[in-house]
Tab-separated table of C-alpha atoms in Angstrom:
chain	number	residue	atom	x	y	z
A	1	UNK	CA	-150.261	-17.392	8.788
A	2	UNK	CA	-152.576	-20.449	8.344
A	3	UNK	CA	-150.543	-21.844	11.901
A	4	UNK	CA	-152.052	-18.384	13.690
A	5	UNK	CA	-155.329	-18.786	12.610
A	6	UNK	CA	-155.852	-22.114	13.454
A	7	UNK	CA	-154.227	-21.255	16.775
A	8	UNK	CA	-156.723	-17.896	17.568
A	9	UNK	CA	-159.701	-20.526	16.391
A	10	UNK	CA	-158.303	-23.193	18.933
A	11	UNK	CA	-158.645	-20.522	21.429
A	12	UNK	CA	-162.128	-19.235	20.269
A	13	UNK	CA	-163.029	-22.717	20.551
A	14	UNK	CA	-161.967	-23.086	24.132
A	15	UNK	CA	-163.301	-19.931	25.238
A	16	UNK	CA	-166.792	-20.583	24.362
A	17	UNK	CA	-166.743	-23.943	26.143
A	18	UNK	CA	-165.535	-22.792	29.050
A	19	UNK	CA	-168.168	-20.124	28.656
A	20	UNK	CA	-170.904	-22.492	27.988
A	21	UNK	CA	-169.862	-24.876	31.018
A	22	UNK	CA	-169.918	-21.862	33.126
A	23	UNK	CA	-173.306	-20.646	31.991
A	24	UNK	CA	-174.591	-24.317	31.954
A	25	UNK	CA	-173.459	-24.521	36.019
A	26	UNK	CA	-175.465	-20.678	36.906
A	27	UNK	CA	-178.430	-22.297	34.814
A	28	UNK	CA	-178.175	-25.656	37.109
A	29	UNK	CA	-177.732	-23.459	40.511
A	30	UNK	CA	-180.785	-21.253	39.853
A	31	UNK	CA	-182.874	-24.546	39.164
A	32	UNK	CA	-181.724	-26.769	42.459
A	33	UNK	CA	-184.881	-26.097	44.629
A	34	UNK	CA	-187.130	-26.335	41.717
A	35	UNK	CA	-188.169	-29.779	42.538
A	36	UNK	CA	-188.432	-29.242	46.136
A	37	UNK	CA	-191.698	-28.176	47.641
A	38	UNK	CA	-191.235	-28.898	51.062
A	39	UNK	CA	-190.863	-25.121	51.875
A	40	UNK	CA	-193.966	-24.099	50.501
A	41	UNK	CA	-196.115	-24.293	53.909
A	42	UNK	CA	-196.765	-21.173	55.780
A	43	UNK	CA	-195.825	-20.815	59.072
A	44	UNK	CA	-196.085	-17.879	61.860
A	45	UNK	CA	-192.732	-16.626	63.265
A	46	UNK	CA	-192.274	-17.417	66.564
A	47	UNK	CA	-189.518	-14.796	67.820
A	48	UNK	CA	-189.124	-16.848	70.858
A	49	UNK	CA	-185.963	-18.880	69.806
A	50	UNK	CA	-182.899	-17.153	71.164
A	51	UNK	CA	-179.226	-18.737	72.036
A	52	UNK	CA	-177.936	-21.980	71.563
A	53	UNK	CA	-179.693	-24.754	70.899
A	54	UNK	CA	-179.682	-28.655	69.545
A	55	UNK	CA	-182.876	-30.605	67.877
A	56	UNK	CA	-181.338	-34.030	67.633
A	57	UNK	CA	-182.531	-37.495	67.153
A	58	UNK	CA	-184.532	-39.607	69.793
A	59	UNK	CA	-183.869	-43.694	69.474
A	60	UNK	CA	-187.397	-45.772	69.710
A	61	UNK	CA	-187.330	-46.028	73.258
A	62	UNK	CA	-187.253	-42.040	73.163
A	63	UNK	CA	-182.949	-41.696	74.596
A	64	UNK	CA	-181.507	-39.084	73.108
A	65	UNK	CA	-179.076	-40.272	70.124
A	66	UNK	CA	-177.122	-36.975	69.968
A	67	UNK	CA	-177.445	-36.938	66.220
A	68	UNK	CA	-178.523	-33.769	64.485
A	69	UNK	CA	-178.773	-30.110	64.846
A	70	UNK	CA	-176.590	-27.739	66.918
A	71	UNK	CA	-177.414	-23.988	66.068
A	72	UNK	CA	-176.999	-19.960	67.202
A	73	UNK	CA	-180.451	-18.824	66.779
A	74	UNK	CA	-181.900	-15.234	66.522
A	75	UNK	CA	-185.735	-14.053	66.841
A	76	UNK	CA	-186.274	-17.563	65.098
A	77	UNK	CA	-183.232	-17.185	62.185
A	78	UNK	CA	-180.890	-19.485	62.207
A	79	UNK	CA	-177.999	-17.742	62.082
A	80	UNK	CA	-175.488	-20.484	61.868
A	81	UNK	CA	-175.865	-24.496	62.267
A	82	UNK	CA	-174.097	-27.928	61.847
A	83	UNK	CA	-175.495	-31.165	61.097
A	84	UNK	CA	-173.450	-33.552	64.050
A	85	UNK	CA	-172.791	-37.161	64.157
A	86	UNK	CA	-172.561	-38.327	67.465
A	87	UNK	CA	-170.910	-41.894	69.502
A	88	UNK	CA	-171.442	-42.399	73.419
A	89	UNK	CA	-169.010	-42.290	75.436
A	90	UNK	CA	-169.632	-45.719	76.925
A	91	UNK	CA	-170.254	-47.508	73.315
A	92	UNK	CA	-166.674	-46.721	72.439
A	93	UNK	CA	-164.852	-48.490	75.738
A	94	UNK	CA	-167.184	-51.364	75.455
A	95	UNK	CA	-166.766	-51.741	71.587
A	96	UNK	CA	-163.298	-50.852	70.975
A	97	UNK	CA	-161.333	-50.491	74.436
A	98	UNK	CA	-162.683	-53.920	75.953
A	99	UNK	CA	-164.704	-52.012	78.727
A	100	UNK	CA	-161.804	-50.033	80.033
A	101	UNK	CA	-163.322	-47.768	82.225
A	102	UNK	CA	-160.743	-45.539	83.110
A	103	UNK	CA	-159.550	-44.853	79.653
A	104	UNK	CA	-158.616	-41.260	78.597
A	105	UNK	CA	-159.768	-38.980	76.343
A	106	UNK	CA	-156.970	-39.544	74.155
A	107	UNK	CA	-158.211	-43.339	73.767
A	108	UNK	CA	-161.894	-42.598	73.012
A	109	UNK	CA	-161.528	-40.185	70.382
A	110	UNK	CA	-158.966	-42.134	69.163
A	111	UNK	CA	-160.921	-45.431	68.914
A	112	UNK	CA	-164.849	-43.846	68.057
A	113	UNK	CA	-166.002	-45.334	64.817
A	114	UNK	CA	-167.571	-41.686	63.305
A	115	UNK	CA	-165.678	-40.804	60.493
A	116	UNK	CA	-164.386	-37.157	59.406
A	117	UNK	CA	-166.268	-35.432	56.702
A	118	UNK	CA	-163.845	-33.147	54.913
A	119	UNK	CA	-166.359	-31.181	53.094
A	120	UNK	CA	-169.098	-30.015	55.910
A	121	UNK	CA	-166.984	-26.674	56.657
A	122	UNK	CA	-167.577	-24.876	53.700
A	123	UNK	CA	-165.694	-21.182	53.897
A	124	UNK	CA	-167.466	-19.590	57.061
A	125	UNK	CA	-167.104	-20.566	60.897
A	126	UNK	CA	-170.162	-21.800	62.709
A	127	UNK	CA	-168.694	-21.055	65.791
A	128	UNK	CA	-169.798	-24.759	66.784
A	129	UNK	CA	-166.771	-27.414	67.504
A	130	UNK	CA	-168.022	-29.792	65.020
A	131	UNK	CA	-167.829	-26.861	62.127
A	132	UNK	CA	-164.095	-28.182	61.249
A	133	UNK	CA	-163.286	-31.579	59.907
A	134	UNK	CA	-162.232	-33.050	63.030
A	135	UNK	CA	-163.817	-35.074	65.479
A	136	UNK	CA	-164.396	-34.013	68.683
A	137	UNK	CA	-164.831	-35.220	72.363
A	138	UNK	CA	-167.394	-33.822	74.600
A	139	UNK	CA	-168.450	-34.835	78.296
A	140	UNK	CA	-171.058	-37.827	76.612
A	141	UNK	CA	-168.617	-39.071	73.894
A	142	UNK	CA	-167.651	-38.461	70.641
A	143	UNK	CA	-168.654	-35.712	67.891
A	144	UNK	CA	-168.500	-35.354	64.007
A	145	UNK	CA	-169.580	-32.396	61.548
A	146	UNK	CA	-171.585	-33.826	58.665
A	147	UNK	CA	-173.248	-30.640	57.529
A	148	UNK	CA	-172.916	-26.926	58.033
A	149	UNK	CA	-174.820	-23.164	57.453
A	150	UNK	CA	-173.746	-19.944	57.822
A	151	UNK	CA	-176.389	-16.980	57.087
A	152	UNK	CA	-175.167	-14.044	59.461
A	153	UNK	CA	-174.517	-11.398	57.465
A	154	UNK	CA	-176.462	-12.423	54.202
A	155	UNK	CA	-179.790	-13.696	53.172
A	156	UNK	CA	-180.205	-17.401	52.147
A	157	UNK	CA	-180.170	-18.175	48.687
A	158	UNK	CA	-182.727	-21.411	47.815
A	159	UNK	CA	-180.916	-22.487	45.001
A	160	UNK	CA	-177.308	-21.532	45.215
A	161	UNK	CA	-177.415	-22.734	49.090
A	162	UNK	CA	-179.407	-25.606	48.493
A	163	UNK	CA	-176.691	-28.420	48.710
A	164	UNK	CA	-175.845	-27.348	52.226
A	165	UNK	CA	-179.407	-26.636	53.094
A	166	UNK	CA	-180.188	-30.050	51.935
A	167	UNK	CA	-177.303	-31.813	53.834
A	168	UNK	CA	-178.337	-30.290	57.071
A	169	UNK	CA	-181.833	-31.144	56.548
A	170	UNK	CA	-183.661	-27.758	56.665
A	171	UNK	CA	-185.079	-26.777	53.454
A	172	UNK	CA	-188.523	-27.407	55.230
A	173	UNK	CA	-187.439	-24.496	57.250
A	174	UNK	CA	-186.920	-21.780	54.446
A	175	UNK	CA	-188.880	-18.686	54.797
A	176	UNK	CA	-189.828	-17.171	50.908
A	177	UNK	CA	-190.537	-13.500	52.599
A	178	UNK	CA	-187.836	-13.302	55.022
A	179	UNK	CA	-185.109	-15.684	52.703
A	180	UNK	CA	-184.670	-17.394	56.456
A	181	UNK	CA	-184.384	-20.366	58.039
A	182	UNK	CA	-186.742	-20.307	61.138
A	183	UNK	CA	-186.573	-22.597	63.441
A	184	UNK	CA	-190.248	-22.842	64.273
A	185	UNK	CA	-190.988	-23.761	60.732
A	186	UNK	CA	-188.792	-26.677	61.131
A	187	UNK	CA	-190.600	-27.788	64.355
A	188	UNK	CA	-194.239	-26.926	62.789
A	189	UNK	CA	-193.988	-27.878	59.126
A	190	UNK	CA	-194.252	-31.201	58.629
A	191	UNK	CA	-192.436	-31.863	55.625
A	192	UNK	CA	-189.813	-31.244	57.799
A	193	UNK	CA	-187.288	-33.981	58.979
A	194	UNK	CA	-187.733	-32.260	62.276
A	195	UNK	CA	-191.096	-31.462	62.969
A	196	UNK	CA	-191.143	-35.317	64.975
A	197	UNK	CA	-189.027	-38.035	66.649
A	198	UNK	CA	-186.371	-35.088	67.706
A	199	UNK	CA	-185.625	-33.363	70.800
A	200	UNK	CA	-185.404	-29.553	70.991
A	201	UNK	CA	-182.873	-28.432	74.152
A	202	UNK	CA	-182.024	-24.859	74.610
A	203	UNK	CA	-178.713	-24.096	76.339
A	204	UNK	CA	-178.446	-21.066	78.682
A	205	UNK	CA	-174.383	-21.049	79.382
A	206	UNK	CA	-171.402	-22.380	78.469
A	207	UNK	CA	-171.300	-24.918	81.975
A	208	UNK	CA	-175.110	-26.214	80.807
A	209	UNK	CA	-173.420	-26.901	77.323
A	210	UNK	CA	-170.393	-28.469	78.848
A	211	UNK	CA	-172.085	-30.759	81.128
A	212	UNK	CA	-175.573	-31.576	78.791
A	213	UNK	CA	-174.620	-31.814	75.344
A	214	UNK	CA	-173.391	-34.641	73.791
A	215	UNK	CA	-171.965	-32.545	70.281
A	216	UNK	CA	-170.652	-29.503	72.145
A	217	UNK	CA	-168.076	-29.010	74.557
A	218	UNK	CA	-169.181	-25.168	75.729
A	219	UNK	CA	-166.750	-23.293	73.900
A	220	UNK	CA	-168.605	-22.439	71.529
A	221	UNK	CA	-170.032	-19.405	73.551
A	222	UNK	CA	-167.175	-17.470	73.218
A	223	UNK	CA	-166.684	-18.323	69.437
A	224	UNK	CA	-169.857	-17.157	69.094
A	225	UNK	CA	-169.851	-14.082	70.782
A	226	UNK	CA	-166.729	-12.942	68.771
A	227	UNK	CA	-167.502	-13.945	65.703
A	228	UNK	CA	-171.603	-12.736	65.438
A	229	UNK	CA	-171.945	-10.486	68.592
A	230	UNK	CA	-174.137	-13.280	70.415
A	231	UNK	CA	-174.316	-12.118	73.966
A	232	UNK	CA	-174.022	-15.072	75.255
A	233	UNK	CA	-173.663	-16.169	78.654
A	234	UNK	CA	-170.141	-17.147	78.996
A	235	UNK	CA	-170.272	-18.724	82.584
């Protein structure tokens, strides 16, 4: 008898840690933005911002480093986005194929220096090539995801989505009325990451993707189109 009750007060024991850790991690979640403020500028919608577009880096003699944003966009909402890590085509044959100019694609990707992420995915498609953990190769060079969001079919949550929103850099952009992401407020704010040094392109088909942008090969039109009913130009 005294072996069962110790045995039912093991479990009782158990129980209400595992109960306590659980409630201890919904307590942490609701407080993650807490300490953030950079959200907490108003900004005007601009409803503008529709399609496919990238804000990414620009070195100091203003060239275009490829790295940063790729995103669907919707009357200003970012509807889906991933943080991209990009490596030139021509830095990888002079760095690591000894200026072989005629090597193949096979080579480069196999020789860029950007390293996989395994946890940018999360559970949703982006509908962008870099959502996966793979690297991939574009027209320019060489493409990594570091960072992904996903708010089609939901609103965002500050504090339970704030890791990701963090990683991708756009907390700045987070709408309190709305519980969006606007684009404009990333541009306008400037608590943002965003808001200077980057370049904003938009893309208007899947040949202006496939020939322009360094972290996108253009397929991502069609991915798009199935997965969130873009209406995208396809061509």
């Amino acid at each position: 008898m005294k072996g069962f009750i110790k045995s039912v007060l093991a479990i009782a024991v158990v129980l209400a840690i595992a109960f306590g850790l659980v409630k201890g991690f919904e307590y942490y979640n609701s407080k993650k933005a807490d300490g953030d403020t950079s959200y907490k500028v108003e900004t005007k919608r601009n409803k503008k911002y529709n399609g496919v577009y990238t804000l990414t880096k620009l070195d100091e003699n203003g060239k275009n480093t490829w790295n940063g944003l790729i995103m669907y966009v919707k009357n200003d909402k970012i509807i889906s986005a991933n943080l991209a890590e990009f490596e030139s085509r021509e830095n990888i044959i002079n760095n690591k194929l000894n200026g072989k100019k005629n090597a193949s694609d096979e080579e480069i990707l196999k020789n860029t220096s950007l390293v996989s992420d395994n946890g940018n995915s999360g559970n949703n498609n982006s509908g962008f090539g870099v959502s996966g953990q793979y690297r991939i190769l574009t027209q320019k060079g060489a493409a990594v995801g570091k960072g992904q969001i996903v708010f089609y079919d939901r609103d965002v949550d500050i504090n339970k989505d704030y890791d990701n929103l963090k990683r991708c850099k756009v907390v700045a952009g987070y709408d309190e009325d709305s519980k969006e992401i606007w684009l404009s407020k990333l541009l306008k704010n400037n608590q943002s990451e965003y808001s200077e040094g980057y370049k904003l392109i938009h893309y208007k088909n899947r040949t202006d993707l496939y020939n322009n942008c360094g972290i996108e090969s253009g397929i991502c039109m069609l991915i798009l189109n199935d997965e969130f009913n873009a209406g995208l130009d396809e061509n």
